[in-house]
Coordinates of N, CA and C in Angstrom, one line a residue:
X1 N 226.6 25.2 197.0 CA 225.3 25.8 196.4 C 225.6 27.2 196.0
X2 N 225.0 27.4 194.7 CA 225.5 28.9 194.2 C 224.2 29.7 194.7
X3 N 224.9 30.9 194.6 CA 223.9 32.2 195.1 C 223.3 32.2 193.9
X4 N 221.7 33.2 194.6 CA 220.9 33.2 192.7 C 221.0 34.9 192.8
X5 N 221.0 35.4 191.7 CA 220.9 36.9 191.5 C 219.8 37.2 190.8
X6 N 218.7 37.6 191.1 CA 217.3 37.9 190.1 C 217.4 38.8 189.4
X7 N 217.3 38.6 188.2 CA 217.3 39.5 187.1 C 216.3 40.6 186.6
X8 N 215.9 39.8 185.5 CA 214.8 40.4 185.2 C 213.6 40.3 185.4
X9 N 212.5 40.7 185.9 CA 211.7 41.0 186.3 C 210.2 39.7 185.7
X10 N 210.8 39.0 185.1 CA 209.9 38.4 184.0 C 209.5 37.2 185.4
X11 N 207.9 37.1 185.4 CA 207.9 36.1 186.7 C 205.9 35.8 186.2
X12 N 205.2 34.7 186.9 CA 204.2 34.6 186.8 C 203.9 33.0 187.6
X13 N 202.7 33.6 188.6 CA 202.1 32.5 189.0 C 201.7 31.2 188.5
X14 N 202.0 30.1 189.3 CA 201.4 29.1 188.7 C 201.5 28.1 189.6
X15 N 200.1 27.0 189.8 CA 200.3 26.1 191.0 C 201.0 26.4 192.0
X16 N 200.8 27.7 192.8 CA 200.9 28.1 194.0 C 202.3 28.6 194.2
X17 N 203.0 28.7 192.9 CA 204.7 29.1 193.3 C 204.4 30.6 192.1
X18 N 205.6 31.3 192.5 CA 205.5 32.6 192.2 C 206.7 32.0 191.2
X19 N 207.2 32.0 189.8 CA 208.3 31.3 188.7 C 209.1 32.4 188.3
X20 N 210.1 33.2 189.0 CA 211.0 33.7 188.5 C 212.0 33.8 187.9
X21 N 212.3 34.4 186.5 CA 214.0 34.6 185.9 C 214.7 34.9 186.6
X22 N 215.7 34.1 187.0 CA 216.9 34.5 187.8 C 218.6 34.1 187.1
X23 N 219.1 34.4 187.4 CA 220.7 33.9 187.0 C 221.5 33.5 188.2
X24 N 222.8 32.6 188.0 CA 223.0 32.1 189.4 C 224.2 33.0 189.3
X25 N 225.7 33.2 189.9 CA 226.5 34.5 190.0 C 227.3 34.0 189.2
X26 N 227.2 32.6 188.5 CA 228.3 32.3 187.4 C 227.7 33.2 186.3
X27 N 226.3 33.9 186.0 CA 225.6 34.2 184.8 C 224.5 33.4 184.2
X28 N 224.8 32.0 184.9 CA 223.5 31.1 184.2 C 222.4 31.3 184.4
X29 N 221.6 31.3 183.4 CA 219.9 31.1 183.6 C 219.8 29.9 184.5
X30 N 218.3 30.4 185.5 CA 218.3 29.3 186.8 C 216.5 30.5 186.6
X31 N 215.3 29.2 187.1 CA 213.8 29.6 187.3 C 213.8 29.7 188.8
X32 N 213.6 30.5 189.5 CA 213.7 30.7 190.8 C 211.8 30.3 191.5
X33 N 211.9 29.8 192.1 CA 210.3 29.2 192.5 C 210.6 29.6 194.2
X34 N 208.7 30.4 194.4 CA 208.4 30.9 195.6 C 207.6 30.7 195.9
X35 N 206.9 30.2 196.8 CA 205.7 30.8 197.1 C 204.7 31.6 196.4
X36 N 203.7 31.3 196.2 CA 203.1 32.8 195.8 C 202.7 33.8 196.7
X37 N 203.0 34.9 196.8 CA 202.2 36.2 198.2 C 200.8 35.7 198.5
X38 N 199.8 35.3 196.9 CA 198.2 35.4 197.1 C 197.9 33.8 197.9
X39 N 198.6 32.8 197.8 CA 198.6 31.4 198.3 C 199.1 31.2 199.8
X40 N 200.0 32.4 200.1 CA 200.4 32.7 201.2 C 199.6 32.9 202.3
X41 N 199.0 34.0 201.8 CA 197.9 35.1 202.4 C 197.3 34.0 202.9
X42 N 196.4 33.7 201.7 CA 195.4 32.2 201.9 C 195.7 31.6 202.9
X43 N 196.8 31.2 202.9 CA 197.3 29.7 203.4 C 197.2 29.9 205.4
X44 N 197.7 31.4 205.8 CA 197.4 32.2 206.8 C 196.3 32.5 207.3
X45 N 195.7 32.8 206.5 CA 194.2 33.1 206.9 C 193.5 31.9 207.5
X46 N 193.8 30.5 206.6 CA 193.2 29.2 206.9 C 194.2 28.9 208.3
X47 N 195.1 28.8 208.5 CA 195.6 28.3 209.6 C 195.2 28.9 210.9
X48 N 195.0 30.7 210.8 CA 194.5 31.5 211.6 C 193.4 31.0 212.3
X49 N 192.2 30.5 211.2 CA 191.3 30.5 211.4 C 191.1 28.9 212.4
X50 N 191.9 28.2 211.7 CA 191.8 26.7 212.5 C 192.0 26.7 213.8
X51 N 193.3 27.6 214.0 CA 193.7 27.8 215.3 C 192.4 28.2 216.3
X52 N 191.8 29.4 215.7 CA 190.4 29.5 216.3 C 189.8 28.7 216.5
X53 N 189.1 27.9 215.7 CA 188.2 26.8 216.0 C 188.8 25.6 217.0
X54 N 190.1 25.4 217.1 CA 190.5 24.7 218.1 C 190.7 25.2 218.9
X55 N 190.7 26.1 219.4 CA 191.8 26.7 220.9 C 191.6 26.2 222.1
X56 N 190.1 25.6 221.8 CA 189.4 25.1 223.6 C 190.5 23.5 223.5
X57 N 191.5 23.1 222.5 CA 192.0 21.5 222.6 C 193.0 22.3 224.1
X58 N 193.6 20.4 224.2 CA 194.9 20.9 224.9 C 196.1 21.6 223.9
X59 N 197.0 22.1 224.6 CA 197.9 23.3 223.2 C 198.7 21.5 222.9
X60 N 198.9 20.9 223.3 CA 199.9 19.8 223.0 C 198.8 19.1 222.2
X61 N 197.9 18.7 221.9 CA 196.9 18.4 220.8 C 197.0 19.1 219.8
X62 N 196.9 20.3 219.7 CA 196.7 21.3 218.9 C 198.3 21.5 218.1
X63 N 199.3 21.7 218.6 CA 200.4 21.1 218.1 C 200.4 19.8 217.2
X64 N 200.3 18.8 217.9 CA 200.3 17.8 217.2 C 199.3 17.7 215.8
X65 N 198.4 18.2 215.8 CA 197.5 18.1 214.8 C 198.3 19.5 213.7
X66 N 198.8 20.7 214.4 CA 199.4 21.7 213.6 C 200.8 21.1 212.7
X67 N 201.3 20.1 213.7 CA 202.8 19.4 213.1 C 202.5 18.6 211.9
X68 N 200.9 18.1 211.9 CA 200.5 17.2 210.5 C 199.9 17.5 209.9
X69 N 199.8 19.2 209.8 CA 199.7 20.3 208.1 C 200.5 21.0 207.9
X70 N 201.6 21.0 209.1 CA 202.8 21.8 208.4 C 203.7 20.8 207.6
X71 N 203.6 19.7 207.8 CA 204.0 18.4 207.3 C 203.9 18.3 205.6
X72 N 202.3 18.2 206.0 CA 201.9 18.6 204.1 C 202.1 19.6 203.6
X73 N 202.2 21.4 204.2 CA 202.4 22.4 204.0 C 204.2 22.4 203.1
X74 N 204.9 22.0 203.6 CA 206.4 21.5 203.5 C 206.6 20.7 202.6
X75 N 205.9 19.5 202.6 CA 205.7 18.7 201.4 C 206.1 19.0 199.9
X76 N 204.5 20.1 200.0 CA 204.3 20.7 198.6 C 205.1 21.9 198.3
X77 N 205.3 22.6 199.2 CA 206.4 24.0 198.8 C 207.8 23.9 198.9
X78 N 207.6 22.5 199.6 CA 209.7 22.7 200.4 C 210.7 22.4 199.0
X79 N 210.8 22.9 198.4 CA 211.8 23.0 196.8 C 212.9 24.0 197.2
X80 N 214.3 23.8 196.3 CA 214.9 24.9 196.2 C 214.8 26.3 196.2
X81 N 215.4 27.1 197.0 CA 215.1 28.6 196.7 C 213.8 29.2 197.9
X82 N 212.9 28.2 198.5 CA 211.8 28.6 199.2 C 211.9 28.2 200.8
X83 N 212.9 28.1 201.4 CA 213.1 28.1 202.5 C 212.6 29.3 203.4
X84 N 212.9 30.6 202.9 CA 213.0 31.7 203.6 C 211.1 32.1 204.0
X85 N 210.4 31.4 202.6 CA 208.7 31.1 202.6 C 208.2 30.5 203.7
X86 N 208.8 29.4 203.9 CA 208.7 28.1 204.7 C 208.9 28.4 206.1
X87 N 209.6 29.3 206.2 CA 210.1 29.7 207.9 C 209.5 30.6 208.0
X88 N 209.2 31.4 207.4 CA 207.9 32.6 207.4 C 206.4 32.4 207.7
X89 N 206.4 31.0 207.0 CA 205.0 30.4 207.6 C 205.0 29.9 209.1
X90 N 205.8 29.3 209.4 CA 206.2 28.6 210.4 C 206.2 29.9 211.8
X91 N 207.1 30.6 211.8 CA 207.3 31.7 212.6 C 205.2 32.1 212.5
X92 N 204.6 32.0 211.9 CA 203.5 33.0 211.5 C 202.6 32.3 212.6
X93 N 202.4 30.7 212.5 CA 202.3 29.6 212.6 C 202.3 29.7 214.5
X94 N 203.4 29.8 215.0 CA 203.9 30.1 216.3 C 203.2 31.4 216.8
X95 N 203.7 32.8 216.6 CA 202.9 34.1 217.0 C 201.6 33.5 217.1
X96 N 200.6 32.9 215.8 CA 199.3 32.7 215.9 C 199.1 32.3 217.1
X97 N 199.4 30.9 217.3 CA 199.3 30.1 218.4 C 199.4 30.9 219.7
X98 N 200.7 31.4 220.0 CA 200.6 32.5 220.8 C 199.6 33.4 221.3
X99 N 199.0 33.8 220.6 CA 198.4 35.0 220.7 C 196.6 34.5 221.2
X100 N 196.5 33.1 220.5 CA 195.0 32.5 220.6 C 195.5 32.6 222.0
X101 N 196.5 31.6 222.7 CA 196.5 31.0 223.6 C 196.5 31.9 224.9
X102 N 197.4 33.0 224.6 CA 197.2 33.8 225.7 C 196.0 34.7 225.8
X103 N 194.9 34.3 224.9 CA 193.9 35.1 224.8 C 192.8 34.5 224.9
X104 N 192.8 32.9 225.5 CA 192.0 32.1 225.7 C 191.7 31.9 227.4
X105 N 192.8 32.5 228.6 CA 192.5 32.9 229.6 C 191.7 34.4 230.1
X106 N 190.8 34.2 230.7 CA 190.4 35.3 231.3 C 191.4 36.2 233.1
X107 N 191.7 35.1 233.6 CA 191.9 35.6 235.0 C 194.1 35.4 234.5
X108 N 194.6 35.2 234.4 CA 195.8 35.2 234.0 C 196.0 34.4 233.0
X109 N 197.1 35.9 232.1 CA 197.2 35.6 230.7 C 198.8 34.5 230.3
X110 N 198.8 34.1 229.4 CA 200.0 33.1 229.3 C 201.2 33.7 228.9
X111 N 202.4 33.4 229.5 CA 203.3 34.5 229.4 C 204.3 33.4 228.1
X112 N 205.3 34.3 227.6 CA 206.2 33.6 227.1 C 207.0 32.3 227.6
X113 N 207.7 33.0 228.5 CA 208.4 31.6 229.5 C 207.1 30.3 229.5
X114 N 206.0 30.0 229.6 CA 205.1 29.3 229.7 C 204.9 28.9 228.4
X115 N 204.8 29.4 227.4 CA 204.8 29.1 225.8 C 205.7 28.5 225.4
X116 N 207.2 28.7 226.1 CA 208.5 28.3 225.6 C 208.6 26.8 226.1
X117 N 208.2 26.9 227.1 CA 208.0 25.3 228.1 C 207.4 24.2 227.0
X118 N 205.8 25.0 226.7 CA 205.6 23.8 225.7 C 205.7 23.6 224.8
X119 N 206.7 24.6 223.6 CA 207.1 24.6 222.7 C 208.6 23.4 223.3
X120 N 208.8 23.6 224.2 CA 210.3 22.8 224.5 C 210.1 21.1 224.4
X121 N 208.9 21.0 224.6 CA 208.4 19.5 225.3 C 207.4 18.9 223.8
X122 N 206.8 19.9 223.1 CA 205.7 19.8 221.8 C 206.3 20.6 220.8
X123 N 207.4 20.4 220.1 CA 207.8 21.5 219.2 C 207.2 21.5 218.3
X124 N 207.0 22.7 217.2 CA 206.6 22.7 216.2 C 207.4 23.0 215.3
X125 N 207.1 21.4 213.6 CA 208.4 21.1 213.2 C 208.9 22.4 212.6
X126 N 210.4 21.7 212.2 CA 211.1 23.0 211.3 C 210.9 22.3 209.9
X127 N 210.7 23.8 208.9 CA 210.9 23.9 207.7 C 212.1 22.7 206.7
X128 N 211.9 21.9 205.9 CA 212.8 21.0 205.1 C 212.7 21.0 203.7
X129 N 213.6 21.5 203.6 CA 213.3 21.0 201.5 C 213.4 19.5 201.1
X130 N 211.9 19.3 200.6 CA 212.0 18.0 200.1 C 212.3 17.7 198.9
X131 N 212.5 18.8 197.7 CA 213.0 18.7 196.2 C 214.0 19.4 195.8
X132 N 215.2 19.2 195.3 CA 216.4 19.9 195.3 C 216.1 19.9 193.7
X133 N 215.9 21.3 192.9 CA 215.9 21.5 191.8 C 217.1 22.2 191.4
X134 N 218.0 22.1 190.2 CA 218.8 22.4 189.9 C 218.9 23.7 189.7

């Protein structure tokens, strides 16, 4: 797989990917596709929010239901070049969850080691490119 070197600056949204000029290190022209930052945002905000409205599930529910929009999340963005997006959401995805959950007790709060446990037994999937564009 060749490295991409981004060139010039020439780039513009469209259907949720950010479409950059790039060159690969032979010199070839190559469209570099990302995420968009504004689809991003979005996309965080909504997942934030869901997390909220669920937090009273069990976390192993809430997983499982999380593992089948990161599913379709993956789906539509997992293309060449957009991995580093993909694991960014994902990582974002995790902290969230985190943070609800330790914040959903009043009398003792949920520690990492306890998070790690049910991330070990209910993982939350990893990032896959499902379109290999040239």
């Amino acid at each position: 797989m060749e490295k991409v070197i981004i060139g010039s600056k020439d780039k513009f949204d469209f259907l949720g990917f950010t479409h950059i000029n790039g060159k690969t290190r032979k010199g070839y022209y190559k469209v570099i596709h990302k995420t968009s930052q504004k689809k991003m945002k979005t996309k965080k905000q909504n997942a934030k929010q869901w997390i909220k409205e669920n937090i009273q599930r069990e976390p192993t529910e809430i997983i499982k239901r999380l593992n089948v929009k990161l599913i379709g999340h993956y789906r539509y963005y997992g293309i060449t070049d957009n991995y580093n997006k993909l694991e960014e959401f994902r990582r974002y995805i995790i902290m969230t969850l985190f943070k609800q959950l330790r914040g959903r007790g009043q009398k003792k709060k949920m520690s990492w080691e306890k998070y790690n446990k049910i991330l070990k037994y209910n993982p939350i999937i990893q990032p896959r490119i499902y379109v290999a564009i040239s």
